[in-house]
Short mmCIF file of C-alpha atoms and ligand atoms in Angstrom, two decimals:
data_model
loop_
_atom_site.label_atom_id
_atom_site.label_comp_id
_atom_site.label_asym_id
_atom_site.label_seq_id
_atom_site.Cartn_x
_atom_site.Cartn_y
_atom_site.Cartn_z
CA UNK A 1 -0.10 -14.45 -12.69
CA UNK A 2 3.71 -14.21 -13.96
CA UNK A 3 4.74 -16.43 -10.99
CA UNK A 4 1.16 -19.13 -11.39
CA UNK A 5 2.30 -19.77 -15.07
CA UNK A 6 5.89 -18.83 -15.50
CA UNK A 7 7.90 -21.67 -17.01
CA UNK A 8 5.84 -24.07 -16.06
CA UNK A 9 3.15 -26.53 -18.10
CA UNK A 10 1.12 -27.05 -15.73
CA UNK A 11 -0.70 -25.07 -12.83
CA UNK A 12 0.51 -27.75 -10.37
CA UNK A 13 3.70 -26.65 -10.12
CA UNK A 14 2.83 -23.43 -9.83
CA UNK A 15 5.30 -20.82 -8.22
CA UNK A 16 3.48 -17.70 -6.64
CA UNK A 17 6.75 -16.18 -5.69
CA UNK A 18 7.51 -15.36 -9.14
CA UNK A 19 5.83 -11.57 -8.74
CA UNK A 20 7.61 -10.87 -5.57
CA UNK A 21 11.39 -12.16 -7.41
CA UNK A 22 10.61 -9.85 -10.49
CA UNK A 23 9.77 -6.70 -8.59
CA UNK A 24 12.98 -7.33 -6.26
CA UNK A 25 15.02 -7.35 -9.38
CA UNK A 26 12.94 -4.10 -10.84
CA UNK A 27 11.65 -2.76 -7.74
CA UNK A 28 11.30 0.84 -9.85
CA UNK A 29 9.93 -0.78 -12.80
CA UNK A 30 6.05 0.40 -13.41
CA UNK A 31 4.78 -2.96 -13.64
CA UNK A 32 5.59 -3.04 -9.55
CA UNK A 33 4.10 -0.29 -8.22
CA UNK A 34 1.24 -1.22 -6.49
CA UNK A 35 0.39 -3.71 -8.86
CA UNK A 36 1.86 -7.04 -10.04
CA UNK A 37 3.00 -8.05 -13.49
CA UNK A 38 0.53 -9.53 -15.95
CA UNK A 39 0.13 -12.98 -17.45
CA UNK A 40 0.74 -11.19 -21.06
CA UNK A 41 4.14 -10.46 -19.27
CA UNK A 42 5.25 -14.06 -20.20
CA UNK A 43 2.77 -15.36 -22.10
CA UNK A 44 0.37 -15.33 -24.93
CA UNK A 45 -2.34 -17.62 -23.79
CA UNK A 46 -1.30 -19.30 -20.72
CA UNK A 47 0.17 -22.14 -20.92
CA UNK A 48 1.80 -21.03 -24.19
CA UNK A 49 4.69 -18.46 -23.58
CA UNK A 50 5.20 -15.08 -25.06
CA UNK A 51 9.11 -14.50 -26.81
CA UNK A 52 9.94 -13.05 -23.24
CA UNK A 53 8.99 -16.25 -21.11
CA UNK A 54 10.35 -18.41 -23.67
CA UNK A 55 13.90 -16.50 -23.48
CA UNK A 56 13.02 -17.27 -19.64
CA UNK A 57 12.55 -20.51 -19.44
CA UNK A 58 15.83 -20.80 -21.31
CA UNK A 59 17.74 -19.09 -19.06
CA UNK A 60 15.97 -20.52 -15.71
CA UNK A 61 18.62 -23.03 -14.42
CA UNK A 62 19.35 -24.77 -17.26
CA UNK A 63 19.99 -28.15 -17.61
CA UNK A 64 17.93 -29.38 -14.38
CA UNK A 65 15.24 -31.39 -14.85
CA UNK A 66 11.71 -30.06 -14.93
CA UNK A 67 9.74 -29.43 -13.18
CA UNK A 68 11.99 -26.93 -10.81
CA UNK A 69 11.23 -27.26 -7.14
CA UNK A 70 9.66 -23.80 -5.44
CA UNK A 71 13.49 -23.63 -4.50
CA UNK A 72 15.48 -23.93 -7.09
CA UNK A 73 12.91 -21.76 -9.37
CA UNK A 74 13.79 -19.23 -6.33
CA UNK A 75 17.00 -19.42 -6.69
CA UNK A 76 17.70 -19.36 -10.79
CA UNK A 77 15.14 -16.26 -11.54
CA UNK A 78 16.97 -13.25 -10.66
CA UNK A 79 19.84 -14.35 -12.35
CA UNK A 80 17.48 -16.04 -15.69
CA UNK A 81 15.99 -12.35 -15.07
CA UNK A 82 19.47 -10.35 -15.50
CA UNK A 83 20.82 -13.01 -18.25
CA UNK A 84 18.43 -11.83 -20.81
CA UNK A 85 18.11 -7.72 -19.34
CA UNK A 86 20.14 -6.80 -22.45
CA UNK A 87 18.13 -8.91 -25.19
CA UNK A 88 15.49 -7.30 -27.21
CA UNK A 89 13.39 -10.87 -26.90
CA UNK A 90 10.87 -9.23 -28.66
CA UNK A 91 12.37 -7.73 -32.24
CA UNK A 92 11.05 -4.24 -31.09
CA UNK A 93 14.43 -2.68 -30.79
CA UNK A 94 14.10 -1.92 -27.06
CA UNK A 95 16.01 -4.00 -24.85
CA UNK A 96 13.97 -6.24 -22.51
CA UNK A 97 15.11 -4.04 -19.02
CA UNK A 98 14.76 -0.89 -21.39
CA UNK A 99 11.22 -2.09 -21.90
CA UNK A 100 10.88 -3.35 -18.31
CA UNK A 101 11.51 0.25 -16.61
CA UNK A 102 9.94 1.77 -19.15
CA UNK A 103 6.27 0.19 -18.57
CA UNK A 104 6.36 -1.38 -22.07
CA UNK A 105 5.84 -5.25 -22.69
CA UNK A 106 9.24 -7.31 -22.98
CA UNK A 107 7.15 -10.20 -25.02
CA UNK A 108 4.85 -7.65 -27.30
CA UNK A 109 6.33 -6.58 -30.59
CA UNK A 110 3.66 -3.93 -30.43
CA UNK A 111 3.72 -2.61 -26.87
CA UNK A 112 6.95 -0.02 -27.35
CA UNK A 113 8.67 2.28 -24.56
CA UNK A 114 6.62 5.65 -23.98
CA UNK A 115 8.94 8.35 -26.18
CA UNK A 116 8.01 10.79 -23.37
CA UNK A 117 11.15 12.36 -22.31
CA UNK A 118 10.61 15.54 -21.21
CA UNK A 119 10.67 18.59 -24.04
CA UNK A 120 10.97 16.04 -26.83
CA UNK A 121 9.12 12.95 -28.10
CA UNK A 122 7.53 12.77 -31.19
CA UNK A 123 3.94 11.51 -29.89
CA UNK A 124 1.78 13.72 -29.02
CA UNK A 125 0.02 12.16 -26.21
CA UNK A 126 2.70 12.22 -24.12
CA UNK A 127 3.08 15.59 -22.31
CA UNK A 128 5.81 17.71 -22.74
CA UNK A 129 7.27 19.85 -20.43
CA UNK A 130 4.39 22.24 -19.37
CA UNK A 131 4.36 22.84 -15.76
CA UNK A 132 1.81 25.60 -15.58
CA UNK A 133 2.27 27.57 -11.73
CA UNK A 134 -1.31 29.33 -12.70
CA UNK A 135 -2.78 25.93 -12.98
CA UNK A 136 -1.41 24.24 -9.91
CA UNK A 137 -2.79 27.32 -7.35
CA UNK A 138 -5.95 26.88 -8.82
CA UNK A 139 -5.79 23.22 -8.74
CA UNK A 140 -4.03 23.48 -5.18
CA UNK A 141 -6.11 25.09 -3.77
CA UNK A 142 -9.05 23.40 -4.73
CA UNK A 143 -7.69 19.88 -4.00
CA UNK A 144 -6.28 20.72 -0.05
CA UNK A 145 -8.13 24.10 0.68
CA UNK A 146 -11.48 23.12 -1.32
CA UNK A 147 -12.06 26.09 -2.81
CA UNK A 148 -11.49 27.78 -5.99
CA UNK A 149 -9.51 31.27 -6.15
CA UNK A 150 -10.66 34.33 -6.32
CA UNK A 151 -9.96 37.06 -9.20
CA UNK A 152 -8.22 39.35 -6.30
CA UNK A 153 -6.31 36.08 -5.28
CA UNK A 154 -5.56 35.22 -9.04
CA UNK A 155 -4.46 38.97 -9.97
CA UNK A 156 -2.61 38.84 -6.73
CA UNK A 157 -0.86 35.43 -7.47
CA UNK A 158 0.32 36.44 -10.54
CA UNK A 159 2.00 39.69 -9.85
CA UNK A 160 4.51 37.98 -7.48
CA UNK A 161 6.32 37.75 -10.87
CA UNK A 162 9.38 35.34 -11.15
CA UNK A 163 8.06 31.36 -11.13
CA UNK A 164 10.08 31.21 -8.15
CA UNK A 165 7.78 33.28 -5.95
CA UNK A 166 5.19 31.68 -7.34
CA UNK A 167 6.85 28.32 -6.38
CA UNK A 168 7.20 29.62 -2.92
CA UNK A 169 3.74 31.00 -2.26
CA UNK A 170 2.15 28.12 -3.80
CA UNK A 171 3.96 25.73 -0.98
CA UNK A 172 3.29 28.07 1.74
CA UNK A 173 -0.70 28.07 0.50
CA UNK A 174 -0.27 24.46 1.12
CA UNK A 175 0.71 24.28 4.43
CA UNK A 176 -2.07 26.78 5.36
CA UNK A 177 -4.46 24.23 3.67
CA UNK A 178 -3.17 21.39 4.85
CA UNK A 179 -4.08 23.03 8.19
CA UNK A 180 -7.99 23.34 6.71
CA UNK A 181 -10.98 21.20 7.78
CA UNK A 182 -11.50 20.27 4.08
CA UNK A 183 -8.33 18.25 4.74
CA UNK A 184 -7.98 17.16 7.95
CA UNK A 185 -11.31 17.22 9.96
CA UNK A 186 -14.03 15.08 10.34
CA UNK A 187 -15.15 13.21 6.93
CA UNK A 188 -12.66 15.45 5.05
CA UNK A 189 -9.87 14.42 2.36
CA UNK A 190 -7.58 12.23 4.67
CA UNK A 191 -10.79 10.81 5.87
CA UNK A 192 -11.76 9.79 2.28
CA UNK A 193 -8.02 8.16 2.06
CA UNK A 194 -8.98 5.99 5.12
CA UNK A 195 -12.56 4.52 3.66
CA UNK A 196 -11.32 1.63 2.37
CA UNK A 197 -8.76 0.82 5.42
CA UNK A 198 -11.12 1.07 8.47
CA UNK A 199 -14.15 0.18 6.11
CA UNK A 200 -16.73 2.12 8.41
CA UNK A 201 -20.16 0.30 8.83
CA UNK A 202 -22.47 2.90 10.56
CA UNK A 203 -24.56 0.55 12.15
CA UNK A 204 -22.50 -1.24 14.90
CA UNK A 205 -20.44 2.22 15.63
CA UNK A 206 -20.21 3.06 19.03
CA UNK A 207 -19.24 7.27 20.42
CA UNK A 208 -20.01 9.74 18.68
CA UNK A 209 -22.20 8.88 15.89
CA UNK A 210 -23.40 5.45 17.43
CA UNK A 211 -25.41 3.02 15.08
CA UNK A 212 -27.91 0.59 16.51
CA UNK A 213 -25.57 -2.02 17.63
CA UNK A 214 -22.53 0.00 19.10
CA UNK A 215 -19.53 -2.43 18.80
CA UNK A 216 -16.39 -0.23 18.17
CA UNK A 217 -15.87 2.95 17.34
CA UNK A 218 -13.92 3.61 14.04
CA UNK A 219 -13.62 7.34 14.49
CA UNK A 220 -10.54 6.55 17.02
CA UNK A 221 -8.60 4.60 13.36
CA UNK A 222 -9.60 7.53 11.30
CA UNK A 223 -8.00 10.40 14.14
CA UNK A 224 -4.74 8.15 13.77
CA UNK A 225 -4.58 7.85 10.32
CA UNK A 226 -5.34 11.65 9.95
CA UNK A 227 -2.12 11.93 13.08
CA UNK A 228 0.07 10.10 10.84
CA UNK A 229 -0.14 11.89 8.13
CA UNK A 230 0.01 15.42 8.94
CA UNK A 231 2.16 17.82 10.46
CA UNK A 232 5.52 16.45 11.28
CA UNK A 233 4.55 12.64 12.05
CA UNK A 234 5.80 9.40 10.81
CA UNK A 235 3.58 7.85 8.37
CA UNK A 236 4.41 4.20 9.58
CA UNK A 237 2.91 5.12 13.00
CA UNK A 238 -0.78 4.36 11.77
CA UNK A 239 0.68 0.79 11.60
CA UNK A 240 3.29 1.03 15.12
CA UNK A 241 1.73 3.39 17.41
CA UNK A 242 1.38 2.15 20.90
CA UNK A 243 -0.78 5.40 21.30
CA UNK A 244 -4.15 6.66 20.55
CA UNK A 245 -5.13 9.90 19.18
CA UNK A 246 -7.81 11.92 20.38
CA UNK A 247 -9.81 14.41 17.76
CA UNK A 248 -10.80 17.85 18.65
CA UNK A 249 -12.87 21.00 18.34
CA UNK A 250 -13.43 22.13 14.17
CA UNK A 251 -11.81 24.82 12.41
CA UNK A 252 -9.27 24.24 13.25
CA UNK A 253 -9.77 20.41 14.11
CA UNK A 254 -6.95 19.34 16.51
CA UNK A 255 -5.54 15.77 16.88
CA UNK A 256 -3.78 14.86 20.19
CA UNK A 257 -1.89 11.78 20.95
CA UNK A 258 -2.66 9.93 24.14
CA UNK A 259 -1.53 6.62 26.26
CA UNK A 260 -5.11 6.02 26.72
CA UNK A 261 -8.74 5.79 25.29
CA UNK A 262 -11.91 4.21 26.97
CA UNK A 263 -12.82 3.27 23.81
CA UNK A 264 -9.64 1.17 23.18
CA UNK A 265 -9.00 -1.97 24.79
CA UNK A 266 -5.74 -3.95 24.22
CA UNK A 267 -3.13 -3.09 26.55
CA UNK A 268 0.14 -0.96 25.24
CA UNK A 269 2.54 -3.65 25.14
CA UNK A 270 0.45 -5.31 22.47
CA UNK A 271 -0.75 -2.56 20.29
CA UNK A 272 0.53 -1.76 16.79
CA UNK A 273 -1.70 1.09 15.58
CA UNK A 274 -4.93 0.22 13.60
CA UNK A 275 -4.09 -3.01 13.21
CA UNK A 276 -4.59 -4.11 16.65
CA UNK A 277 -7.31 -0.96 16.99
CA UNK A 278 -11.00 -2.12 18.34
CA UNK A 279 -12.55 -1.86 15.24
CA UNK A 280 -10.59 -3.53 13.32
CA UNK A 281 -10.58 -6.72 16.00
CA UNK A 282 -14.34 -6.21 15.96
CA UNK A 283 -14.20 -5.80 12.28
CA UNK A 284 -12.05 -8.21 10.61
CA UNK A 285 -11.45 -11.06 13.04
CA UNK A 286 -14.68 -11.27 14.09
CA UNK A 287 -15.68 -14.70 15.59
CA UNK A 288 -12.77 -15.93 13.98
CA UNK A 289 -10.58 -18.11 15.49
CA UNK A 290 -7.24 -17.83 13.13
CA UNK A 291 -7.63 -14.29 11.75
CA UNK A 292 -6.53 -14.21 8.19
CA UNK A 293 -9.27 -11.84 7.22
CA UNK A 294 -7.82 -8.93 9.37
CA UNK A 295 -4.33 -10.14 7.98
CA UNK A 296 -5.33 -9.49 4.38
CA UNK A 297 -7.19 -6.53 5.11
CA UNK A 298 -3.84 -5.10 6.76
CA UNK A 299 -2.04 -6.27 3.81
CA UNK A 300 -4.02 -4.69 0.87
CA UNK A 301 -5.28 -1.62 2.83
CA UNK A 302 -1.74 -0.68 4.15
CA UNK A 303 0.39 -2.23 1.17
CA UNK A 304 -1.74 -2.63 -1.69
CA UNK A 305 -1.54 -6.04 -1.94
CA UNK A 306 -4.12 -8.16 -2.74
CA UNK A 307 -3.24 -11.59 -1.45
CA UNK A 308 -7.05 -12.73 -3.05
CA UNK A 309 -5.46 -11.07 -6.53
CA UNK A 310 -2.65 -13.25 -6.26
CA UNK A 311 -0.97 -9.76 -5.47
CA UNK A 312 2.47 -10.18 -2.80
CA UNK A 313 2.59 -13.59 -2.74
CA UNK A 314 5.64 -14.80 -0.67
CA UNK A 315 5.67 -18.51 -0.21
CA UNK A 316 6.42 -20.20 3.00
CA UNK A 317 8.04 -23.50 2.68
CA UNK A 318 6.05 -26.20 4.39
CA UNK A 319 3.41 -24.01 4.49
CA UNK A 320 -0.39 -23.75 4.78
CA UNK A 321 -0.05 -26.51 7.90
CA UNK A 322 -3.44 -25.83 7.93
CA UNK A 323 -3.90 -26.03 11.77
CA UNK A 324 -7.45 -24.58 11.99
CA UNK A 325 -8.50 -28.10 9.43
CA UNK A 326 -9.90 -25.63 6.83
CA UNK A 327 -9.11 -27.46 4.13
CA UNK A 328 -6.46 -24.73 2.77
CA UNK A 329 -3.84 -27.46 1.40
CA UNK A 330 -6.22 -27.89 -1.76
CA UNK A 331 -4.25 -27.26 -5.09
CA UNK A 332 -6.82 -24.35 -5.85
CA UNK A 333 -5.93 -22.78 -1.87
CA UNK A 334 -1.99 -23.34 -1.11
CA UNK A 335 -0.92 -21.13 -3.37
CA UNK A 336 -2.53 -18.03 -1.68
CA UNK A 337 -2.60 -19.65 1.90
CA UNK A 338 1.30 -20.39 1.90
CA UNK A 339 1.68 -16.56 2.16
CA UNK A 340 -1.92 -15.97 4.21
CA UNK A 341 -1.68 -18.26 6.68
CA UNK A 342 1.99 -17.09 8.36
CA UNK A 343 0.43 -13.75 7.81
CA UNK A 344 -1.85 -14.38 10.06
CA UNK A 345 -0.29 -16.54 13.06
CA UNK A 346 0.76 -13.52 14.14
CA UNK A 347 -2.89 -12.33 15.33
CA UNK A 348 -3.78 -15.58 17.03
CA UNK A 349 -3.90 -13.85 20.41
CA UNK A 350 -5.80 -11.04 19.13
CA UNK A 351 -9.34 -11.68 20.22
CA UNK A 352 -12.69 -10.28 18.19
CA UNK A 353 -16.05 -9.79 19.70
CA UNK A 354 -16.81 -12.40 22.34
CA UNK A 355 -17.95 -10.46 25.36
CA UNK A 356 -15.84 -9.22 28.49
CA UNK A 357 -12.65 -10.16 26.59
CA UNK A 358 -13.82 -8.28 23.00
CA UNK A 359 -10.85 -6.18 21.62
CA UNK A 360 -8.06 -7.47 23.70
CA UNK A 361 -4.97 -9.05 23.55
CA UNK A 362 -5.85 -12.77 24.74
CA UNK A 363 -2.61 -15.24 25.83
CA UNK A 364 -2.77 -18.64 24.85
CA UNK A 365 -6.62 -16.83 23.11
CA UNK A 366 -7.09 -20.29 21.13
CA UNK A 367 -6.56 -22.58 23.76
CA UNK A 368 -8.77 -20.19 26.37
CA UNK A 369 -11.78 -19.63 23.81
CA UNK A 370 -12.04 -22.04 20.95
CA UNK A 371 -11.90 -25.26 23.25
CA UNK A 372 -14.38 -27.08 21.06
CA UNK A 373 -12.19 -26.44 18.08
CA UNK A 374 -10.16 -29.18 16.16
CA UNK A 375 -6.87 -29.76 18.22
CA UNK A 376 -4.47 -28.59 16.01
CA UNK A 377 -6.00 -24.91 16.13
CA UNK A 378 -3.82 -24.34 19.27
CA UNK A 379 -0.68 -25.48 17.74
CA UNK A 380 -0.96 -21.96 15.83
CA UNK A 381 2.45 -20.15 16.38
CA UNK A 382 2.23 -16.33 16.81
CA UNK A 383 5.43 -16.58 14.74
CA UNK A 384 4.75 -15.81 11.02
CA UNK A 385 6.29 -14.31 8.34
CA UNK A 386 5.66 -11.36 6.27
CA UNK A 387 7.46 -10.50 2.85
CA UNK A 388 9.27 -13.16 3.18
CA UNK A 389 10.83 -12.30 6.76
CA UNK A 390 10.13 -14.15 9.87
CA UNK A 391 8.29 -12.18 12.89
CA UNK A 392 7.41 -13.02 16.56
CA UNK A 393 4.63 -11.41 16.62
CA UNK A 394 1.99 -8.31 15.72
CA UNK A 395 4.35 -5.61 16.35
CA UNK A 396 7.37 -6.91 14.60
CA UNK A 397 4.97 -7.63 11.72
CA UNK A 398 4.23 -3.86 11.52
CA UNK A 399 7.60 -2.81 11.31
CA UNK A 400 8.57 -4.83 8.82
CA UNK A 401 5.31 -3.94 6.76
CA UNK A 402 5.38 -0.24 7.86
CA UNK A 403 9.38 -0.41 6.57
CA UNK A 404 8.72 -1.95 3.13
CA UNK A 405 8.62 -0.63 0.09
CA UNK A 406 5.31 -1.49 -0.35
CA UNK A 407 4.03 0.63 2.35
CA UNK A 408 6.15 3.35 0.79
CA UNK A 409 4.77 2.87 -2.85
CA UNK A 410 1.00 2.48 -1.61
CA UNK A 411 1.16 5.59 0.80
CA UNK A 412 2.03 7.16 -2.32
CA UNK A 413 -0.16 6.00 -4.58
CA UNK A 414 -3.32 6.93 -2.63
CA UNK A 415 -2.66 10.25 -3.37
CA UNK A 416 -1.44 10.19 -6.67
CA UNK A 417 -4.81 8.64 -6.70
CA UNK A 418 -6.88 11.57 -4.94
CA UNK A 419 -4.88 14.09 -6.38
CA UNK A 420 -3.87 12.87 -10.09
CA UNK A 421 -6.59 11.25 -10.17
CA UNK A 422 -5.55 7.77 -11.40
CA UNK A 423 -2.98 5.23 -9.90
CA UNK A 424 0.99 5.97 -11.92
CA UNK A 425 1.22 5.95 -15.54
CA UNK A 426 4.50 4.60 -17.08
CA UNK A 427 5.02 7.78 -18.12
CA UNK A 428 4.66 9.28 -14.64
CA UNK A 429 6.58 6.33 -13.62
CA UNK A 430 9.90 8.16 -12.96
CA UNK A 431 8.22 10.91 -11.14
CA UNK A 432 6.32 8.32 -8.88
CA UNK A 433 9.23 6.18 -8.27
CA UNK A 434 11.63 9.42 -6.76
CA UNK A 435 8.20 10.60 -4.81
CA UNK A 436 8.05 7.28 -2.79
CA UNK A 437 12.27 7.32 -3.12
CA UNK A 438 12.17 10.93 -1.38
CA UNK A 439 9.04 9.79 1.23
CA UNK A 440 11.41 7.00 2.66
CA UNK A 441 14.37 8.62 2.52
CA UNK A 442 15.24 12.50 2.95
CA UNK A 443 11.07 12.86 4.32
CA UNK A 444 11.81 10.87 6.40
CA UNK A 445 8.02 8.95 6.00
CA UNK A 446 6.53 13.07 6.59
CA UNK A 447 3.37 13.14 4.53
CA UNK A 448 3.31 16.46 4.21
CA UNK A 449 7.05 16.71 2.92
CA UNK A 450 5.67 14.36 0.27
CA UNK A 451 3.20 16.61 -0.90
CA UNK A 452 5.40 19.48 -1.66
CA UNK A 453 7.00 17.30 -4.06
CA UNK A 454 4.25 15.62 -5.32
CA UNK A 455 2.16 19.13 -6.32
CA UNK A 456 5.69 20.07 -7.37
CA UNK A 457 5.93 17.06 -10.56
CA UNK A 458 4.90 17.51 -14.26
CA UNK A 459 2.00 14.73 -13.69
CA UNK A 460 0.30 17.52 -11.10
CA UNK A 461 1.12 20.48 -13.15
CA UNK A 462 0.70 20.06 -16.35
CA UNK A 463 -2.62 20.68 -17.55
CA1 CA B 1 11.78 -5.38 -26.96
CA1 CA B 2 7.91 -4.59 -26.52
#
């Protein structure tokens, strides 16, 4: 919403990049993880601008005449952004980038910085420092292990002594449940993370489990996901693998990777984990000719970004060409389909259901199986772009998604999710940020690394 309305009158000039500028310049800043800033960011009542987007619009190239091309908006916001960091647009006292990091509104008089530091504050809803090693075994082992202790276990816990022992066993308890079928086996806690990325539908599963209708079986994305995140694997495989992974026995359950699966059917040069897994081919594109569905789906269920909530938005220039004649270069489309629609060139050869060549990777797929089509359709490039960076195709789309920061903050946030129980709070917002910091960096992308620290922060621990 920031970039639809931001310094502009009217919603025909509007500039969806806006969101993706802002959280460049503040890529720590609360209001960009996993989310995208608000209208109220720069306005009261769009089109009328809050203090904050007025001081913006001031700052935004001035001097050229309005309204600013997609470029030149481009072009003057980080620096309108940083010209007016140290104001205090809104009389509140805190600075705007004060405000910014801090999850408070730059433009709202009466939306003020949390006073949560750590040990101090004066309000008492923020928590102080109460990191409670009791409360985190119990609440360890319940969350990974799925049980509650027992008194022995409790007595036991608490005689090690020093909080450092405590520390210590409390990690090593989580590696042993991080082993358990409550967490890794069939329909367990990792499981529950993938739902809403494979989006199961019982009835047209084939395997194990088979519906009615077998299509694809799903099972095969959920034993990769599950892979990727456990044990000493790279998260961003779920997205890259040219593998498969094969589940196993229960108690313990056992994942294996392997180079093939006669339930998966594009060949290895082509694959790039779940995205190019059966199911989701069956799944997302369908009938479809230009797959933007299984683009999106990628997008928010790997990223967290909602390209139908206006969320990641990275304009194309020149774009939607609109080569499938969908009508997508309406003023009420372009705006979403100049990011979409390069998002999803890159699947053109990536064929749905349609018989003998179901689940595959297709050359020249368009021109082969949508003859009837309208002629432009096979003008489709497999080129696109993604975050604003050009790709040749599927797999380089998944490393640059699998090496964003996106991928990074929403890996993150599913468990903060599953295990806070709600997505970051500006006042967890600093322990959030160095969690996803720490995953990309020293981890190394190892879940399990991650979740050491993450049972480790005040937000998990305090009760
Ligand atoms: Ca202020
Ligand atoms: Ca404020």
């Amino acid at each position: 919403m920031l970039g639809l309305l931001l310094g502009f009158a009217t919603p025909v000039a509007a500039k969806p990049g806006g969101p993706g500028l802002f959280c460049a310049e503040y890529p720590t800043a609360p209001a960009c993880q996993g989310t995208q800033p608000a209208c109220t960011y720069c306005h009261v009542a769009p089109p009328q601008r809050n203090t904050y987007g007025a001081a913006l619009e001031g700052s935004l190239a001035p001097g050229k005449p309005r309204p600013l091309s997609d470029a030149d908006f481009a072009q003057a916001l980080p620096a309108a952004l940083r010209a007016i960091a140290t104001e205090d647009t809104d009389g509140d006292q805190a600075p705007n980038q004060f405000e910014i990091e801090q999850g408070s509104l730059p433009g709202d008089a009466r939306s003020l910085p949390p006073s949560g530091v750590c040990g101090g504050g004066e309000n008492p809803q923020f928590k102080v420092c109460q990191y409670d090693t009791r409360f985190v075994y119990r609440r360890m082992l319940s969350d990974f292990c799925g049980v509650s202790p027992t008194y022995v276990q409790v007595q036991t816990f608490l005689e090690l002594g020093s909080e450092e022992k405590k520390r210590a066993f409390i990690d090593q308890e989580l590696d042993r449940c991080l082993q358990s079928d409550f967490w890794r086996g069939k329909h367990g806690q990792l499981w529950k993370l993938a739902h809403p990325k494979i989006r199961p539908v019982g009835s047209i599963k084939s395997g194990e489990d088979a519906g009615q209708i077998p299509l694809a079986d799903y099972y095969d994305d959920y034993a990769l996901f599950a892979w990727s995140q456990t044990d000493d694997h790279d998260a961003r495989e779920v997205l890259t693998a040219r593998y498969f992974v094969k589940r196993s026995g229960t108690n313990p359950t056992t994942y294996t990777s392997v180079n093939t699966l006669s339930s998966q059917t594009v060949d290895a040069a082509h694959r790039a984990g779940n995205m190019t897994s059966a199911w989701t081919l069956t799944a997302f594109v369908m009938f479809t000719a230009l797959p933007r569905n299984a683009a999106s789906q990628m997008y928010r269920a790997y990223l967290g970004l909602d390209v139908a909530r206006q969320e990641g938005l990275h304009s194309v220039p020149s774009e939607p060409r609109d080569y499938d004649a969908k009508g997508v270069q309406a003023e009420q489309c372009a705006a979403c389909h100049a990011t979409l629609d390069p998002l999803s060139y890159p699947y053109r050869n990536y064929n749905g259901i349609s018989g003998a060549l179901s689940n595959r990777y297709v050359p020249n797929r368009l021109e082969l199986l949508f003859p009837n089509e309208v002629a432009t359709l096979k003008q489709t490039p497999e080129k696109g772009v993604i975050l604003g960076q050009p790709v040749n195709n599927l797999l380089e789309w998944a490393q640059v998604a699998s090496n964003s920061d996106a991928f990074a903050i929403s890996t993150v946030t599913d468990y903060w999710k599953l295990l806070i129980g709600h997505a970051p709070t500006p006042e967890e917002n600093e322990e959030f940020v160095r969690t996803w910091q720490a995953l990309r960096g020293p981890h190394n992308y190892r879940v399990q690394k991650m979740l050491h620290d993450l049972i480790r922060t005040e937000a998990y621990g305090a009760p």
